Coordinates of C-alpha atoms in Angstrom, one line a residue:
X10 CA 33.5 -30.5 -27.9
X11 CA 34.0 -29.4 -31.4
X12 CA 34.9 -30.8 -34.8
X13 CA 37.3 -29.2 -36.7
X14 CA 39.6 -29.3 -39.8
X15 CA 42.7 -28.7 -41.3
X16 CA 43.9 -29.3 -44.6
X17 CA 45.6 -28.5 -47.7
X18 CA 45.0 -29.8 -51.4
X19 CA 45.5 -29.8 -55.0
X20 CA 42.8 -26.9 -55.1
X21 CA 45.3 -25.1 -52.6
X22 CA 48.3 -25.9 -53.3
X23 CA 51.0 -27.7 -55.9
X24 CA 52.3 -30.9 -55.7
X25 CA 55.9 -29.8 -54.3
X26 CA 53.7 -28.4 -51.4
X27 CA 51.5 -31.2 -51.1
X28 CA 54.3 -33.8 -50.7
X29 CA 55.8 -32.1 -47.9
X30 CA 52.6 -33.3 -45.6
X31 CA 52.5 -36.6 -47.0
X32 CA 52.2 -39.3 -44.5
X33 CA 52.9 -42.8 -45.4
X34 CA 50.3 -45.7 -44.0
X35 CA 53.6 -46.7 -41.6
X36 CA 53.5 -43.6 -39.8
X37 CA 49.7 -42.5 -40.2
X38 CA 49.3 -44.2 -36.5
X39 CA 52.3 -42.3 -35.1
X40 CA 50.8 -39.0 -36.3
X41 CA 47.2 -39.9 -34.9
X42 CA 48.4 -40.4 -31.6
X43 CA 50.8 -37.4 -31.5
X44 CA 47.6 -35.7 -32.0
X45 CA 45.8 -37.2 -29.0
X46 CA 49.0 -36.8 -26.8
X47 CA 50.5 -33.8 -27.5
X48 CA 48.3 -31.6 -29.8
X49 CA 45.4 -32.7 -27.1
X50 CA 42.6 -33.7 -29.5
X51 CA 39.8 -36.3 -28.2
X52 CA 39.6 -38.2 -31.4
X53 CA 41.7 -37.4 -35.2
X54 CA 41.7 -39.0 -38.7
X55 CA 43.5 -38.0 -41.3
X56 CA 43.1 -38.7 -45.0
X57 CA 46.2 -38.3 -47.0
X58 CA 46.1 -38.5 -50.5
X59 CA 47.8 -37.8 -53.4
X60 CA 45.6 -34.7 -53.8
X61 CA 44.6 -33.8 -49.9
X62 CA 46.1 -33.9 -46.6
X63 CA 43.4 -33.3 -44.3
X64 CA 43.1 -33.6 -40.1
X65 CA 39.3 -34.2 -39.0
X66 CA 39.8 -33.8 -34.8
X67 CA 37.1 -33.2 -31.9
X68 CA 38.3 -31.4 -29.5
X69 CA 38.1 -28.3 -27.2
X70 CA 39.1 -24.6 -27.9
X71 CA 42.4 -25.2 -27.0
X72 CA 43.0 -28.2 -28.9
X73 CA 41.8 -26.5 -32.3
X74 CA 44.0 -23.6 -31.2
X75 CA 46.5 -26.2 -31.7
X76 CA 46.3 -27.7 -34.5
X77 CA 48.8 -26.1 -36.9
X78 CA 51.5 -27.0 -34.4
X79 CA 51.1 -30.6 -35.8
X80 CA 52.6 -29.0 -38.9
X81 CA 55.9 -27.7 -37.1
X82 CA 56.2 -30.1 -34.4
X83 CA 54.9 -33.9 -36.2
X84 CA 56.2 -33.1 -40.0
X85 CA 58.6 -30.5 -38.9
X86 CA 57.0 -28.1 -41.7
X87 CA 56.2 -24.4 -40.5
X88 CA 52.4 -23.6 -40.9
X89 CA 53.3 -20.2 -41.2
X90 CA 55.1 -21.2 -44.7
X91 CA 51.6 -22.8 -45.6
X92 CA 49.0 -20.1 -44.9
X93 CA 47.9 -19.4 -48.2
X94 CA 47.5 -22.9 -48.4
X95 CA 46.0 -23.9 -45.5
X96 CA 42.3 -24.3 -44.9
X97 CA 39.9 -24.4 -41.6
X98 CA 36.5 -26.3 -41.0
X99 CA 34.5 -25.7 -37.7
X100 CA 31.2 -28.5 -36.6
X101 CA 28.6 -28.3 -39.9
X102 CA 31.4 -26.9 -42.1
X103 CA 33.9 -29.5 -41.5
X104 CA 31.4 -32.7 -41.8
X105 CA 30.1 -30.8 -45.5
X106 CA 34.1 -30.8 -46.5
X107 CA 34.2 -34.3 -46.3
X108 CA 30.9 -35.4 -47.4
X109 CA 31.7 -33.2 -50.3
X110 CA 35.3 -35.0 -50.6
X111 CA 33.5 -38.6 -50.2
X112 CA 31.6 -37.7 -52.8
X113 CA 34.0 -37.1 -55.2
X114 CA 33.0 -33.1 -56.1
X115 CA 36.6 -32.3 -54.8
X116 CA 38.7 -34.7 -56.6
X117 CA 41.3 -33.5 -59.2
X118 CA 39.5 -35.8 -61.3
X119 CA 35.0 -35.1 -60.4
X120 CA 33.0 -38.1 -59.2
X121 CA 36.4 -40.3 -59.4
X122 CA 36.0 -43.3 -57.2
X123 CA 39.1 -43.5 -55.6
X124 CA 38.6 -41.5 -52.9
X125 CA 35.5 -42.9 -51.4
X126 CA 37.5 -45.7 -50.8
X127 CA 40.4 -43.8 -49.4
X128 CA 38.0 -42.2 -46.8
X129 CA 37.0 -45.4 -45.8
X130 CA 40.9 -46.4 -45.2
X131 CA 41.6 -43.0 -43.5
X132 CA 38.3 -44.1 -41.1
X133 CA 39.5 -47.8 -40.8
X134 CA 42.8 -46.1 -39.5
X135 CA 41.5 -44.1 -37.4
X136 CA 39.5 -46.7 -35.8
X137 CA 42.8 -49.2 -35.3
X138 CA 44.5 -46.6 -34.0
X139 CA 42.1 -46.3 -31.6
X140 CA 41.3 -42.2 -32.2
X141 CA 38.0 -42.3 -33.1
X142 CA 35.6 -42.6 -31.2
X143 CA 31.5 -41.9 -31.0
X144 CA 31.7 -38.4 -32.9
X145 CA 34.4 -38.9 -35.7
X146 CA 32.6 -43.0 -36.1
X147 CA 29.5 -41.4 -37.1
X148 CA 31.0 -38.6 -39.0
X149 CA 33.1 -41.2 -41.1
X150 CA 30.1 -43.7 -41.4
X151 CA 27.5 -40.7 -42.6
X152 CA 30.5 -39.3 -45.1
X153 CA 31.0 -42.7 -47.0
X154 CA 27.3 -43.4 -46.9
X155 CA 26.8 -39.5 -48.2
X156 CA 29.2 -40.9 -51.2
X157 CA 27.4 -43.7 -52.0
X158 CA 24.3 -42.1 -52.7
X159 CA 26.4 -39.8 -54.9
X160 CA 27.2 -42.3 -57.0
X161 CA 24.2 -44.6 -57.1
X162 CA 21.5 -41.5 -57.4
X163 CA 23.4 -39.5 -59.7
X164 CA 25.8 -39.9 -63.1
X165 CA 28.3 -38.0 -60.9
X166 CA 31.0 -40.9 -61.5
X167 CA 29.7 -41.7 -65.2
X168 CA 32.5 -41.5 -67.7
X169 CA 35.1 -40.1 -65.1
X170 CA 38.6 -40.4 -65.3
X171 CA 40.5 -42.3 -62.5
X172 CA 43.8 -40.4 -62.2
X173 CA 45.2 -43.5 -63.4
X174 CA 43.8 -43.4 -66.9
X175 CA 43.9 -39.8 -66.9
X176 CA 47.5 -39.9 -67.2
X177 CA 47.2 -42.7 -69.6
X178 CA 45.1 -40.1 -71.6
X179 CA 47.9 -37.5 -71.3
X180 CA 50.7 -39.8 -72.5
X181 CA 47.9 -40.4 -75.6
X182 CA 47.9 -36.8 -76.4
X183 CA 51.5 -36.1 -76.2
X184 CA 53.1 -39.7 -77.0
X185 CA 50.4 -40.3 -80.1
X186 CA 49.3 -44.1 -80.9
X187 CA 50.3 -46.7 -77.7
X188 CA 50.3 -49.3 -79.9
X189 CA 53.6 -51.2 -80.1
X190 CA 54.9 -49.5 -77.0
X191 CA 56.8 -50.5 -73.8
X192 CA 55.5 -49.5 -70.8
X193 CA 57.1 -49.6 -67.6
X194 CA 55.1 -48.9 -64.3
X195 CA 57.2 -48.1 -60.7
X196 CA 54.6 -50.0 -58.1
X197 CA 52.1 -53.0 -57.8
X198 CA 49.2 -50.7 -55.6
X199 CA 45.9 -50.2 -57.2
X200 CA 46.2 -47.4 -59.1
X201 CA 49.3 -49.0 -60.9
X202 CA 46.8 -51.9 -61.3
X203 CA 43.8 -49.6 -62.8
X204 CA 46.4 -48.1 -64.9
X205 CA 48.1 -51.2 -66.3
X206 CA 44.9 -51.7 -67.3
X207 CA 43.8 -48.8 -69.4
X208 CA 47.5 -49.4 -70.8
X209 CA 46.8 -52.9 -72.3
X210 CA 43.4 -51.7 -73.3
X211 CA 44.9 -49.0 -75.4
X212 CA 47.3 -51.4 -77.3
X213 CA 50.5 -51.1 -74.9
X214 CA 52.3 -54.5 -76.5
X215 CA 54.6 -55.2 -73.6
X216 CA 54.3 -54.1 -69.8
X217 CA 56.7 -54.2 -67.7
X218 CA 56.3 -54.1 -63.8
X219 CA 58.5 -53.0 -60.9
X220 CA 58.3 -53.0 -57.5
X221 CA 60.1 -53.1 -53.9
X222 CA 58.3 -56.6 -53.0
X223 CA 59.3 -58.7 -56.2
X224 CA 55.7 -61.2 -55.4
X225 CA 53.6 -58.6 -55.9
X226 CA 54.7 -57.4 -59.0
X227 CA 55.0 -60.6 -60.2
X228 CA 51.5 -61.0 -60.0
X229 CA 49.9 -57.6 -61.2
X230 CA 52.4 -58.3 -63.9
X231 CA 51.0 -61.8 -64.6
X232 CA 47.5 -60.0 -65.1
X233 CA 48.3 -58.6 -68.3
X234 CA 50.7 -61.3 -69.7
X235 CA 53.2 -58.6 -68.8
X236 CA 57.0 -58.8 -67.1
X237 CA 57.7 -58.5 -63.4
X238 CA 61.5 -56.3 -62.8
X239 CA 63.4 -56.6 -59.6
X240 CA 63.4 -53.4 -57.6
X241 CA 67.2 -52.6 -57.9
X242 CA 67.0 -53.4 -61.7
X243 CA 64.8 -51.0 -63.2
X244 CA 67.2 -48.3 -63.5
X245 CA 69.0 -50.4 -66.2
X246 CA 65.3 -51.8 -67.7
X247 CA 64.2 -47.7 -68.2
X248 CA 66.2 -47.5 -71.1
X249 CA 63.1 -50.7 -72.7
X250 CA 60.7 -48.5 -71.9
X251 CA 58.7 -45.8 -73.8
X252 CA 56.0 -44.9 -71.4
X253 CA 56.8 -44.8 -67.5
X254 CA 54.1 -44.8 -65.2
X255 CA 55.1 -44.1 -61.3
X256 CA 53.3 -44.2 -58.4
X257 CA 54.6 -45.7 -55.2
X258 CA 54.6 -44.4 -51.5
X259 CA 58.6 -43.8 -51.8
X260 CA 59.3 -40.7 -49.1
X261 CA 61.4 -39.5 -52.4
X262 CA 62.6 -39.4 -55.8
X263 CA 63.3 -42.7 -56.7
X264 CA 63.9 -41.9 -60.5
X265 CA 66.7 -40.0 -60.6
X266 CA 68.1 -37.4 -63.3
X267 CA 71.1 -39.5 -64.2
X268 CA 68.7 -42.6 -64.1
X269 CA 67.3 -41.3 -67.1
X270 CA 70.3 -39.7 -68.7
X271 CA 71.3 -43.0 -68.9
X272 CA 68.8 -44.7 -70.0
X273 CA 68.5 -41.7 -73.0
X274 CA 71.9 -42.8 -74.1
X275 CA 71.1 -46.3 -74.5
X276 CA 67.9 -45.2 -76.1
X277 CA 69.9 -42.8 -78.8
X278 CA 68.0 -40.1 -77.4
X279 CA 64.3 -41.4 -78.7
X280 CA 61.4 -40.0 -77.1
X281 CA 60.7 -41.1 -73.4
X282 CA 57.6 -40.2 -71.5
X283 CA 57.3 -40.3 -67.8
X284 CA 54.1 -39.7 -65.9
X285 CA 54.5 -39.4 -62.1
X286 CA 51.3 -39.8 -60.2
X287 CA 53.0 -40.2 -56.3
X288 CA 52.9 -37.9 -54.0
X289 CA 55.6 -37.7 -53.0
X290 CA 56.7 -37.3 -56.4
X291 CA 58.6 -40.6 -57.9
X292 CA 60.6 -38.6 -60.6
X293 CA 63.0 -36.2 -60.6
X294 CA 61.5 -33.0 -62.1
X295 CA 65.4 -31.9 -63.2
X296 CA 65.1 -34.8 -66.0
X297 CA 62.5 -33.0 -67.8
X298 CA 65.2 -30.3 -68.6
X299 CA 67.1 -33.9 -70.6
X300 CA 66.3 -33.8 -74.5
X301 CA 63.6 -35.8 -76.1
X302 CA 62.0 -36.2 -72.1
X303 CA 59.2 -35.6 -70.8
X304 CA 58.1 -35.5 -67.5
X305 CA 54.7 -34.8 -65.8
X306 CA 53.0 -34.6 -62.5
X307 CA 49.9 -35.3 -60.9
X308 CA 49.1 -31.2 -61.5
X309 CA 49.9 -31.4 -65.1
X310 CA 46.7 -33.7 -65.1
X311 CA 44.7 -30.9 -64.5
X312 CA 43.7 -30.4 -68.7
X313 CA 42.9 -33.5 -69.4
X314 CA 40.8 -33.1 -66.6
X315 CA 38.7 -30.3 -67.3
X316 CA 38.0 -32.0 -71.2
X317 CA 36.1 -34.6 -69.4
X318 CA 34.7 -32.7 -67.0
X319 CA 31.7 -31.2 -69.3
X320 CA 29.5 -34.3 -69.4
X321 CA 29.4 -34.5 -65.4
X322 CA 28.9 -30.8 -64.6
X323 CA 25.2 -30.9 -64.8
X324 CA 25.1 -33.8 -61.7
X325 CA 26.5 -31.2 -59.4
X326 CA 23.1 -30.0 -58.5
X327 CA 21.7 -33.0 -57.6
X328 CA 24.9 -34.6 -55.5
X329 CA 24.9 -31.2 -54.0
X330 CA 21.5 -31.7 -52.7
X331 CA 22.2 -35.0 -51.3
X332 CA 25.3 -33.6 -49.5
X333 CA 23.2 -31.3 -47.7
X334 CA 20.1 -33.5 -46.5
X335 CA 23.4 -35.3 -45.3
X336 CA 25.0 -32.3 -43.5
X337 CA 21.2 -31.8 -42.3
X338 CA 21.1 -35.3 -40.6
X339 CA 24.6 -34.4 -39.3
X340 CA 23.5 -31.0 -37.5
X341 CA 20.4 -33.2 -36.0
X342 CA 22.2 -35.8 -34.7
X343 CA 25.2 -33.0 -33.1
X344 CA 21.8 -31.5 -31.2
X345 CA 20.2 -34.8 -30.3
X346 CA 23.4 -35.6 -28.4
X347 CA 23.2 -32.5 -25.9
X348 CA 20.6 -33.8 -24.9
X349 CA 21.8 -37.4 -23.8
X350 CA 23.4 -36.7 -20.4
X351 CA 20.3 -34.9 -19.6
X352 CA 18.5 -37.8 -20.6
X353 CA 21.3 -40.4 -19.0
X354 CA 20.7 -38.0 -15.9
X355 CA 17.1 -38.2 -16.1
X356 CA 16.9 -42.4 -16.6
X357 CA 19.2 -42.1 -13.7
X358 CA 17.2 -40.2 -11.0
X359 CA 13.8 -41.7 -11.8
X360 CA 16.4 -45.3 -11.5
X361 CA 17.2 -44.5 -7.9
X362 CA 14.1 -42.6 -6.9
X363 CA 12.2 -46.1 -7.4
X364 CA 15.5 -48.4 -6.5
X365 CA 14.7 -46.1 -2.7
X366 CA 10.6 -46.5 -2.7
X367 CA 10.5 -50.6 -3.5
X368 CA 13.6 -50.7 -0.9
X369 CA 11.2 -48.8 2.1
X370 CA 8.9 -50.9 1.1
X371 CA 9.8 -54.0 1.1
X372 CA 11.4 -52.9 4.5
X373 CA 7.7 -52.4 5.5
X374 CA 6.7 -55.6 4.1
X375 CA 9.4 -58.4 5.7
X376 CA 7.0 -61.1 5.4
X377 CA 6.5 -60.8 1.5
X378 CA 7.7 -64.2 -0.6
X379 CA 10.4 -63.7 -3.3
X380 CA 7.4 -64.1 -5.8
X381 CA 5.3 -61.4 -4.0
X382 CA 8.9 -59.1 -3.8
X383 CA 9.6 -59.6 -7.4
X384 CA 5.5 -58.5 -8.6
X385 CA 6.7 -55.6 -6.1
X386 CA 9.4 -54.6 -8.2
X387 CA 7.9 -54.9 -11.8
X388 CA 5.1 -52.6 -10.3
X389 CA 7.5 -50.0 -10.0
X390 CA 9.7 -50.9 -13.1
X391 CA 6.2 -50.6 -15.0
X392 CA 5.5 -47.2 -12.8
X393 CA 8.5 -45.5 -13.8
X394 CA 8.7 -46.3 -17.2
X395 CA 5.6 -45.1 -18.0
X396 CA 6.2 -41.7 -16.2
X397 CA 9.6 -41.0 -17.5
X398 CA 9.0 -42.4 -21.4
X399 CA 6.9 -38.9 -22.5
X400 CA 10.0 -36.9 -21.1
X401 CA 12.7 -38.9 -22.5
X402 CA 10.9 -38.6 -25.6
X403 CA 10.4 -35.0 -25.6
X404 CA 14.0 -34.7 -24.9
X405 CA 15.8 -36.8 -27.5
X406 CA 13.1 -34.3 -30.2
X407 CA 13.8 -31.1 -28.5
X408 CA 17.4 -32.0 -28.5
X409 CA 17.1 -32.9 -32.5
X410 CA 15.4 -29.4 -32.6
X411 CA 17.8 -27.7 -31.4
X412 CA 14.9 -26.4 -28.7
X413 CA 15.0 -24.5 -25.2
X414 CA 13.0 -27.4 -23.6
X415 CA 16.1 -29.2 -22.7
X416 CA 17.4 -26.5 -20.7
X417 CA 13.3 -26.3 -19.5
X418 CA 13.4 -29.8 -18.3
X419 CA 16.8 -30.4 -16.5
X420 CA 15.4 -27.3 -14.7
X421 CA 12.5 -28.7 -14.1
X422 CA 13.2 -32.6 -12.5
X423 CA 16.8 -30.1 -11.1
X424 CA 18.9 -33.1 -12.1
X425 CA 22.1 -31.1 -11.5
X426 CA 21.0 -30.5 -8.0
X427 CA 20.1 -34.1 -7.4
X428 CA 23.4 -35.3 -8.9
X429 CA 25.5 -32.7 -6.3
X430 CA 22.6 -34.3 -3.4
X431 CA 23.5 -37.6 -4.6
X432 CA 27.7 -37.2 -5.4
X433 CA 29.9 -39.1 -2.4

């Protein structure tokens, strides 16, 4: 068995690429188990982000041969339209892409905290779903842990910009001054929360909130003494607003072009800034080409990005250490488990061999009490443990090794022939 990737991100490609492989939390299950079925994979998570779509699988040859055809045949987009896109991880390589990711070195935004917890999710999936198993359980478990020493031994996350507030940041540069603004944010999830936030902070003086379940954004609204806006009326409220923030899991535009020519009318054509931070995209990029609006993505992040990038750049070092003493303890624990079913195999044999002696003897012995039988039995519990503990031991360390003595020793106690001797 072997682990493998596939993935695409902001690194790779842009956002009108990226939200073609989006998959929404509904159908994340779907996807994981078309992968098991038909693609043929043992176990699958998949982190989709904003910035990443990514397929972590253990599987045979075959099955990793496979694994593009998820693109044509699940989300109906050709891989062969994405090559320059895509990219591959095979074993060590694809456990050090997502201890790097769960540390936050290949976020849009470095040592963000976002995605440590979106790994997490993508594992919690995974493990609902019921696709991952003893490899991609580990894997997960030694990726978020990986991140957490990131962020707790180094300043990797100090002073980093959530996307959230780096768009907040962006509508600063461009809009000026937020004080005495209306802002308007399209969905009640956490980053609309973080960034509602950083809003307030920065003197927003009214917030408005919008989203498809009315409850929830009466209460993020209620947070920041702000306004909750039924879903089918913010059209009509965009013309209020001065600042839109968007970010919901809507499979498409749900600000359209003549949303906002409207609402341009109504506003006599002053200034309105839209910041769209879904992928899928929320906004229709055709309304930037409307006068006095301006629309940005997720990508046009990037430069407020790299400004507070500086400060963090010198923790690279040190996170990149950590990431591979994890990928280290990764490779160990891949060699330590060839050697289990030669260890299960050996537990096994030296199991019956004794189960066979204590049963010709007792046979030999009819007269003995159950106390006498029992003393009988320890003897040769005691016996075999003792005999088979330096071996097992030497096995589980050569295994970790990475050492011929594995090989040495199933040749030596021929536990495949005793298993074919022993088979029905």
């Amino acid at each position: 068995m072997q682990l493998f990737l596939l993935g695409l991100s902001h690194k790779t490609a842009p956002v009108e690429v990226r939200e073609k492989l989006a998959l929404s939390s509904e159908r994340l299950p779907q996807a994981l188990h078309f992968l098991q079925r038909a693609i043929g994979v043992r176990e699958a998570a998949i982190l989709s982000t904003c910035n990443r779509a990514e397929i972590y699988a253990v599987g045979d040859e075959r099955a990793g041969a496979r694994l593009e055809s998820f693109l044509d045949e699940f989300q109906h987009v050709p891989a062969s339209s994405l090559r320059g896109s895509l990219y591959h991880g095979l074993d060590a390589q694809s456990a050090r892409h997502l201890f790097r990711v769960a540390s936050g070195i290949e976020s849009l935004v470095l040592g963000e905290s976002e995605i440590l917890g979106q790994v997490k999710s993508a594992f919690e999936m995974a493990r609902d779903s019921g696709t991952s198993s003893q490899v991609l359980d580990e894997l997960f478990r030694r990726a978020i842990a990986c991140g957490k020493r990131a962020r707790t031994e180094t300043a990797i996350g100090r002073g980093a910009l959530s996307v959230g507030s780096a768009a907040v940041e962006l509508a600063r540069q461009i809009f000026g001054p937020l004080q005495g603004h209306t802002v308007l944010i399209l969905g009640a999830g956490k980053m609309s929360a973080r960034t509602a936030k950083t809003l307030v902070s920065s003197g927003a003086k009214r917030v408005l909130v919008a989203n498809r379940t009315y409850e929830k954004a009466a209460e993020l609204a209620a947070e920041f003494d702000g306004e909750a806006v039924h879903w089918d009326e913010f059209p009509k409220r965009l013309a209020e607003a001065d600042i839109v923030i968007a970010s919901t899991r809507a499979p498409g535009y749900i600000v359209r072009a003549e949303h906002v020519a409207q609402a341009m009318k109504i506003r006599r054509h002053r200034p309105l800034f839209l910041v769209d931070i879904a992928v899928p995209r929320d906004i229709d990029p055709a309304a930037h080409q409307l006068n006095n609006v301006f629309v940005y993505d997720i990508d046009d992040l990037q430069g407020v990005v790299n400004a507070n990038l500086a400060q963090r750049t010198n923790e690279l070092a040190q996170v990149e250490t950590i990431i591979e003493s994890e990928v280290a303890g990764w490779e160990k624990w891949i060699r330590a488990r060839s050697a289990q079913p030669i260890m299960a195999a050996l537990a096994q044999h030296g199991a019956q061999i004794r189960e066979r002696e204590v049963r010709e003897a007792l046979a030999q012995m009819p007269n003995l009490s159950e106390r006498e039988q029992e003393v009988v039995k320890a003897l040769a519990r005691s016996i075999e443990g003792k005999l088979l503990h330096a071996p097992l031991r030497h096995l589980r360390e050569a295994g970790e090794a990475g050492s011929d003595d594995v090989e040495a020793l199933r040749r030596a106690f021929k536990l495949d022939e005793k298993r074919e001797e022993e088979a029905p």
